[in-house]
Amino acid sequence: MFYQVVIPAAGQGKRMKAGKNKQFIELCDQPVIVHTLKVFERDEWCEGIILVINEAEREQFNEIVKRYSIKKVISMVSGGTERQHSVYNGLKKIQNSDIVLIHDGARPFITVEKIHELVQAAKEHGAAVIAVPVKDTIKRVFDGYVHETVERSSLWAVQTPQAFHVSLVLEAHERASLEGYIGTDDASLVERIGKQVRIIEGDYRNIKLTTPDDLLFAQAILSNWTSC
Ligand SMILES: Nc1ccn([C@@H]2O[C@H](COP(=O)(O)OP(=O)(O)OP(=O)(O)O)[C@@H](O)[C@H]2O)c(=O)n1
Ligand SMILES: C[C@](O)(CO)[C@H](O)COP(=O)(O)O
């Protein structure tokens, strides 16, 4: 069961307010993106990493890939204005692989075990995502007032990796691009062309580093996992 992975890392990290791309923030003396890349580097099922970057940061990413000996990076492509555009640019570089994973560079705590569960599900179902049941009560709000409380038992918070048959996710991105549709994840593009997406229950620690407080959680997760 082999796959290639597209890792979008071309964002600006505006919500992190770090004054730089959050992929370069150091956790335990290693940039966030290195923690993420190392998971796929050591996964025997991973046949290649397509890293999507901001062209202005190419030199920094080249230096990181060299310094940390990330040998599975087979392509480093320019991102776009939206995450979806970045992912699509990466997907176009996939070669000789039936299954592709798409994983945020800002999610360094994914595990090989969960990746393998996801790949097997994508092989069988065509599309699969990692998700966790929502723990909070979710309300729809307009103009500062509650409009409705969403029934929680069927709500899941979807993460990445998201895994697909390459042909399916390429078709979904092509259709979204033609129709000018922008989704917040790749599975939504597959859903909108009528395909079912399988849920694989993930781990609440597979957080996306988005705002400054997420770095506190990240430090706690790393301290629990390593001697850092
Ligand atoms: N145009 C974009 C936007 C996002 N991403 C990547 O997609 C992942 C998830 O996006 P997000 O967490 O929103 O990152 P940013 O866009 O950098 O954050 P912000 O919205 O706060 O600027 C990140 O690894 C980010 O680098 C990307 O490759 N290209
Ligand atoms: C793809 C994603 O990580 C799934 O939860 C999320 O939608 C990315 O959102 P962002 O605003 O682009 O970080």
PDB file of N, CA and C and ligand atoms in Angstrom, residues 15 22 83 104 107 157-160 162 183-186 208 210, ligand 2:
ATOM      1  N   ARG A  15      -2.838  34.227  11.279  1.00  0.00           N
ATOM      2  CA  ARG A  15      -3.497  34.072  12.588  1.00  0.00           C
ATOM      3  C   ARG A  15      -2.486  33.738  13.689  1.00  0.00           C
ATOM      4  N   LYS A  22       4.447  30.190   9.801  1.00  0.00           N
ATOM      5  CA  LYS A  22       4.474  29.367  11.038  1.00  0.00           C
ATOM      6  C   LYS A  22       5.192  28.035  10.845  1.00  0.00           C
ATOM      7  N   ARG A  83      -5.411  27.945  -0.060  1.00  0.00           N
ATOM      8  CA  ARG A  83      -4.875  26.596   0.229  1.00  0.00           C
ATOM      9  C   ARG A  83      -5.230  25.640  -0.894  1.00  0.00           C
ATOM     10  N   ASP A 104      -1.683  19.003   5.886  1.00  0.00           N
ATOM     11  CA  ASP A 104      -1.213  20.344   6.217  1.00  0.00           C
ATOM     12  C   ASP A 104       0.175  20.290   6.839  1.00  0.00           C
ATOM     13  N   ARG A 107       0.308  20.599  10.647  1.00  0.00           N
ATOM     14  CA  ARG A 107      -0.164  19.539  11.545  1.00  0.00           C
ATOM     15  C   ARG A 107       0.977  18.540  11.787  1.00  0.00           C
ATOM     16  N   ALA A 157     -15.047  16.940  13.756  1.00  0.00           N
ATOM     17  CA  ALA A 157     -14.054  17.937  13.334  1.00  0.00           C
ATOM     18  C   ALA A 157     -13.042  17.229  12.439  1.00  0.00           C
ATOM     19  N   VAL A 158     -13.019  17.642  11.170  1.00  0.00           N
ATOM     20  CA  VAL A 158     -12.176  16.954  10.188  1.00  0.00           C
ATOM     21  C   VAL A 158     -10.784  17.562  10.160  1.00  0.00           C
ATOM     22  N   GLN A 159      -9.787  16.677  10.120  1.00  0.00           N
ATOM     23  CA  GLN A 159      -8.392  17.110  10.118  1.00  0.00           C
ATOM     24  C   GLN A 159      -7.752  16.800   8.754  1.00  0.00           C
ATOM     25  N   THR A 160      -6.449  16.696   8.742  1.00  0.00           N
ATOM     26  CA  THR A 160      -5.718  16.069   7.639  1.00  0.00           C
ATOM     27  C   THR A 160      -4.764  15.083   8.291  1.00  0.00           C
ATOM     28  N   GLN A 162      -5.956  13.843   4.390  1.00  0.00           N
ATOM     29  CA  GLN A 162      -7.117  13.399   3.646  1.00  0.00           C
ATOM     30  C   GLN A 162      -6.562  12.591   2.473  1.00  0.00           C
ATOM     31  N   GLY A 183     -13.285  25.473  -1.399  1.00  0.00           N
ATOM     32  CA  GLY A 183     -13.678  24.795  -0.164  1.00  0.00           C
ATOM     33  C   GLY A 183     -12.566  24.912   0.864  1.00  0.00           C
ATOM     34  N   THR A 184     -12.892  24.641   2.114  1.00  0.00           N
ATOM     35  CA  THR A 184     -11.866  24.749   3.157  1.00  0.00           C
ATOM     36  C   THR A 184     -11.091  23.452   3.335  1.00  0.00           C
ATOM     37  N   ASP A 185     -11.563  22.382   2.702  1.00  0.00           N
ATOM     38  CA  ASP A 185     -10.754  21.162   2.679  1.00  0.00           C
ATOM     39  C   ASP A 185     -10.953  20.464   1.346  1.00  0.00           C
ATOM     40  N   ASP A 186     -10.176  19.430   1.086  1.00  0.00           N
ATOM     41  CA  ASP A 186     -10.217  18.764  -0.218  1.00  0.00           C
ATOM     42  C   ASP A 186     -11.380  17.789  -0.306  1.00  0.00           C
ATOM     43  N   LYS A 208      -3.962  21.469  14.291  1.00  0.00           N
ATOM     44  CA  LYS A 208      -3.363  22.348  13.268  1.00  0.00           C
ATOM     45  C   LYS A 208      -2.853  23.586  13.998  1.00  0.00           C
ATOM     46  N   THR A 210      -2.456  26.994  14.430  1.00  0.00           N
ATOM     47  CA  THR A 210      -3.125  28.103  13.752  1.00  0.00           C
ATOM     48  C   THR A 210      -2.972  29.427  14.491  1.00  0.00           C
TER      49      THR A 210
HETATM   50  C1  LIG B   2      -7.904  21.234   5.744  1.00  0.00           C
HETATM   51  C2  LIG B   2      -8.198  21.523   7.197  1.00  0.00           C
HETATM   52  O1  LIG B   2      -7.017  21.385   7.962  1.00  0.00           O
HETATM   53  C3  LIG B   2      -9.224  20.538   7.702  1.00  0.00           C
HETATM   54  O2  LIG B   2      -9.582  20.862   9.028  1.00  0.00           O
HETATM   55  C4  LIG B   2      -8.731  22.949   7.396  1.00  0.00           C
HETATM   56  O3  LIG B   2      -9.962  23.108   6.720  1.00  0.00           O
HETATM   57  C5  LIG B   2      -7.750  23.981   6.896  1.00  0.00           C
HETATM   58  O4  LIG B   2      -8.311  25.267   7.164  1.00  0.00           O
HETATM   59  P1  LIG B   2      -7.358  26.535   7.015  1.00  0.00           P
HETATM   60  O5  LIG B   2      -8.179  27.734   7.392  1.00  0.00           O
HETATM   61  O6  LIG B   2      -6.915  26.556   5.568  1.00  0.00           O
HETATM   62  O7  LIG B   2      -6.246  26.289   7.949  1.00  0.00           O
END
